[in-house]
XYZ file of C-alpha atoms in Angstrom:
288
model
C -110.032 -34.319 32.618
C -112.594 -35.942 30.412
C -110.036 -38.454 29.208
C -106.440 -38.752 27.998
C -105.456 -37.790 24.489
C -107.797 -39.932 22.377
C -107.095 -42.130 19.444
C -108.705 -40.994 16.191
C -111.568 -43.449 16.728
C -112.305 -41.769 20.076
C -112.662 -38.260 18.672
C -116.402 -38.517 18.101
C -117.010 -39.612 21.694
C -114.789 -36.867 23.069
C -116.339 -34.105 20.964
C -119.838 -35.316 21.838
C -118.991 -34.949 25.533
C -117.505 -31.514 24.927
C -120.669 -30.482 23.086
C -122.753 -31.536 26.096
C -120.404 -29.498 28.313
C -120.843 -26.431 26.104
C -124.609 -26.867 26.166
C -124.814 -27.069 29.961
C -122.203 -24.420 30.843
C -123.713 -21.192 32.261
C -121.541 -19.169 29.849
C -119.726 -20.312 26.690
C -116.418 -21.922 27.769
C -113.217 -20.700 26.203
C -111.124 -22.810 23.865
C -108.466 -23.083 26.576
C -111.026 -24.369 29.079
C -112.273 -26.992 26.634
C -108.732 -27.999 25.733
C -107.919 -28.489 29.415
C -110.991 -30.677 29.862
C -110.064 -32.738 26.813
C -106.385 -33.068 27.638
C -105.395 -31.615 24.278
C -103.638 -28.476 23.166
C -106.026 -25.671 22.113
C -104.817 -25.945 18.522
C -105.309 -29.729 18.401
C -108.745 -29.503 20.016
C -109.810 -26.776 17.593
C -108.825 -28.992 14.639
C -110.451 -32.144 16.056
C -113.675 -30.351 17.017
C -114.085 -28.717 13.615
C -113.234 -31.923 11.742
C -115.932 -33.753 13.709
C -118.743 -31.165 13.768
C -117.913 -28.825 10.917
C -117.971 -25.938 13.397
C -115.391 -24.415 15.697
C -116.138 -24.677 19.434
C -116.972 -20.961 19.438
C -119.386 -21.312 16.513
C -121.016 -24.359 18.090
C -121.537 -22.448 21.342
C -123.023 -19.501 19.428
C -125.424 -21.760 17.523
C -126.551 -23.474 20.730
C -126.983 -20.136 22.478
C -129.100 -18.825 19.606
C -131.300 -21.914 19.731
C -131.656 -21.597 23.494
C -132.689 -17.953 23.427
C -135.303 -18.691 20.746
C -136.732 -21.449 22.952
C -136.739 -19.216 26.029
C -138.560 -16.419 24.232
C -141.019 -18.847 22.661
C -141.921 -20.099 26.157
C -142.872 -16.542 27.126
C -139.833 -15.631 29.214
C -138.863 -11.993 29.332
C -136.165 -10.774 26.967
C -133.844 -10.094 29.920
C -134.347 -13.560 31.417
C -133.903 -15.184 28.001
C -130.661 -13.436 27.125
C -129.011 -14.065 30.486
C -130.383 -17.606 30.629
C -128.772 -18.269 27.257
C -125.392 -17.059 28.499
C -125.222 -13.541 27.094
C -123.094 -11.473 29.421
C -124.319 -8.151 28.078
C -127.646 -7.205 26.565
C -125.943 -4.958 24.010
C -124.285 -8.005 22.399
C -127.605 -9.837 22.321
C -129.455 -6.974 20.651
C -126.695 -6.703 18.042
C -127.157 -10.384 17.120
C -130.943 -10.591 17.592
C -132.086 -9.739 14.029
C -129.923 -12.512 12.561
C -130.949 -14.999 15.255
C -134.670 -14.244 15.391
C -135.542 -12.547 12.098
C -137.186 -9.736 14.078
C -136.755 -7.810 17.317
C -136.624 -9.908 20.514
C -139.846 -8.349 21.808
C -141.703 -9.134 18.595
C -140.386 -12.708 18.587
C -141.413 -13.249 22.205
C -144.894 -11.997 21.347
C -145.217 -14.454 18.478
C -144.561 -11.891 15.766
C -146.763 -9.138 17.186
C -146.443 -5.924 15.172
C -145.050 -7.997 12.315
C -147.124 -7.951 9.153
C -147.175 -11.139 7.087
C -148.771 -10.990 3.644
C -150.054 -14.254 2.266
C -151.995 -15.797 -0.584
C -153.587 -19.190 -1.092
C -153.781 -20.905 -4.432
C -153.522 -24.092 -6.422
C -150.493 -25.655 -8.040
C -149.654 -28.967 -9.657
C -149.054 -30.433 -6.178
C -152.353 -29.339 -4.631
C -153.015 -26.361 -2.384
C -150.230 -23.874 -1.802
C -149.737 -20.968 0.584
C -147.091 -18.319 0.060
C -146.323 -15.803 2.812
C -143.848 -12.959 3.091
C -142.581 -10.456 5.627
C -141.121 -7.106 4.655
C -137.799 -8.942 4.120
C -139.024 -11.546 1.658
C -140.864 -14.852 1.328
C -140.899 -16.490 4.759
C -143.118 -19.529 4.121
C -144.165 -21.738 1.221
C -146.525 -24.450 2.447
C -148.034 -27.329 0.486
C -151.046 -29.444 1.359
C -154.476 -30.793 0.539
C -156.575 -28.208 2.343
C -156.284 -24.415 2.235
C -157.692 -23.962 5.734
C -155.079 -26.328 7.182
C -152.317 -24.369 5.481
C -153.643 -21.137 6.964
C -153.629 -22.716 10.430
C -150.023 -23.783 9.863
C -149.109 -20.196 8.991
C -150.831 -18.976 12.152
C -148.812 -21.496 14.171
C -145.591 -20.158 12.631
C -146.519 -16.537 13.401
C -149.165 -16.752 16.136
C -149.428 -13.031 16.876
C -148.391 -11.487 13.583
C -150.872 -9.500 11.551
C -151.808 -11.741 8.615
C -153.110 -9.810 5.625
C -154.086 -10.857 2.136
C -151.538 -10.109 -0.533
C -151.943 -7.215 -2.937
C -151.518 -7.304 -6.717
C -147.719 -7.247 -6.440
C -147.778 -10.129 -3.988
C -150.063 -12.107 -6.286
C -147.258 -11.876 -8.854
C -144.943 -13.492 -6.298
C -147.490 -16.261 -5.853
C -147.603 -16.728 -9.635
C -143.804 -17.022 -9.738
C -143.811 -19.723 -7.066
C -146.572 -21.679 -8.804
C -144.721 -21.327 -12.096
C -141.537 -22.568 -10.465
C -143.332 -25.691 -9.211
C -144.572 -26.397 -12.742
C -141.273 -25.571 -14.500
C -138.452 -25.777 -11.925
C -135.651 -24.967 -14.336
C -136.874 -21.387 -14.734
C -135.567 -20.691 -11.226
C -137.123 -18.627 -8.462
C -135.844 -15.073 -8.280
C -137.560 -13.834 -5.127
C -136.107 -12.462 -1.877
C -136.299 -14.966 0.961
C -136.673 -14.312 4.674
C -134.920 -17.440 5.955
C -135.334 -17.944 9.698
C -133.448 -20.631 11.570
C -130.396 -21.416 13.631
C -126.965 -20.950 12.091
C -126.734 -24.727 11.658
C -130.110 -24.936 9.899
C -129.235 -22.043 7.614
C -125.960 -23.739 6.742
C -127.829 -26.895 5.708
C -130.472 -24.896 3.826
C -127.820 -23.024 1.865
C -126.267 -26.348 0.851
C -129.714 -27.512 -0.289
C -130.055 -24.463 -2.540
C -126.770 -25.402 -4.212
C -128.073 -28.809 -5.379
C -128.791 -28.441 -9.116
C -132.298 -28.963 -10.470
C -132.781 -32.540 -11.634
C -130.202 -34.045 -9.272
C -130.336 -35.553 -5.789
C -127.903 -36.173 -2.949
C -128.071 -38.513 0.017
C -128.407 -37.272 3.572
C -124.890 -38.578 4.199
C -123.540 -36.622 1.227
C -125.355 -33.473 2.367
C -123.805 -33.892 5.811
C -120.375 -34.118 4.198
C -121.055 -31.016 2.109
C -121.702 -28.936 5.202
C -118.637 -30.386 6.908
C -120.593 -32.574 9.327
C -120.074 -36.162 8.144
C -121.138 -37.587 11.510
C -124.285 -35.471 11.844
C -126.586 -37.156 9.332
C -129.543 -37.150 11.722
C -129.077 -33.484 12.577
C -128.888 -32.625 8.885
C -132.088 -34.599 8.259
C -133.702 -32.669 11.099
C -132.738 -29.370 9.493
C -134.327 -30.550 6.232
C -137.517 -31.400 8.113
C -137.571 -27.954 9.752
C -137.618 -26.169 6.392
C -140.806 -24.126 5.854
C -139.901 -22.850 2.389
C -140.976 -25.719 0.137
C -139.299 -25.794 -3.307
C -137.431 -22.530 -2.642
C -135.171 -24.481 -0.280
C -135.272 -27.835 -2.104
C -135.124 -30.394 0.698
C -136.991 -32.737 -1.663
C -133.680 -33.302 -3.479
C -132.280 -35.298 -0.549
C -132.813 -39.061 -0.592
C -131.587 -42.139 1.233
C -128.168 -43.558 0.389
C -129.776 -46.277 -1.746
C -131.723 -43.641 -3.698
C -135.095 -44.434 -2.139
C -137.357 -41.659 -0.876
C -137.703 -40.955 2.823
C -140.013 -38.641 4.742
C -140.925 -35.210 3.434
C -142.719 -32.488 5.360
C -145.350 -32.216 2.646
C -145.664 -35.927 1.879
C -143.520 -38.465 0.052
C -145.884 -38.414 -2.928
C -145.192 -34.715 -3.444
C -141.477 -35.365 -3.086
C -141.683 -38.019 -5.795
C -143.736 -35.712 -8.031
C -141.274 -32.836 -7.594
C -138.282 -34.993 -8.471
C -140.045 -36.454 -11.482
C -141.080 -32.987 -12.656
C -137.518 -31.717 -12.291
C -136.116 -34.705 -14.184
C -138.564 -34.179 -17.043
C -138.496 -30.377 -17.090
C -136.736 -28.990 -20.192
C -134.060 -26.393 -19.882
C -135.532 -22.911 -19.861
C -134.777 -20.980 -23.030
C -136.031 -17.388 -23.127
C -138.026 -16.379 -26.174
C -135.682 -14.751 -28.600
C -138.552 -12.529 -29.654
């Protein structure tokens, strides 16, 4: 056994050790197996694990497995090696889950997005240079910076073997909507998004999208909102992994004392976005 039935203060330590066990097990352990290791009943372990991580043991194992298979494919391993290395017992189950995990077919992901067409446009906004890119599912990247060429290189790094093509007239309208949203955030952004990330990241990103314009939350509060009060660092990491600037508003997360911390596109842009949102008037359509 890992240890006897723990006191409440020991739950974090116990669950952390169980998480490491899940991560190193050749196949996802069952709830009964984990309960036996912990010295708890399956029901009690299920409650303790979810209270500590915000996920059930099964969901945690699935999220870790998804992350592992993405890493295996990104390193150039074959699809077969990746799926079995990540603990999938049958390739049919993997292929059923692959679109949600990878955002594309496993073969295309392994090849860096080969045979995937990404439309993009470069422009200027109130925060400097901006790049907007989209797959056939929706906007998959909004990048901010000081140099258009650097932004294009960043897009190529995200989709190294995808076919990058300039946006058409319809896509230019999408670009205009994003730029307009940066300038007047209360108008909202009504565009389809192609959000790619682990289940944990997507959970954090969805919580970010629920933060109202003109308000902020702390990283600790965001962790509580996704049911992970002890995972502040992991939540901050998910914010940093966001590649959809403003559409997924990670700039609305601040330190507990209200001060600004790191931002993928620079703290100055974070400050400017928050100030713009605070000053932006409510959007009132023209009555005509």
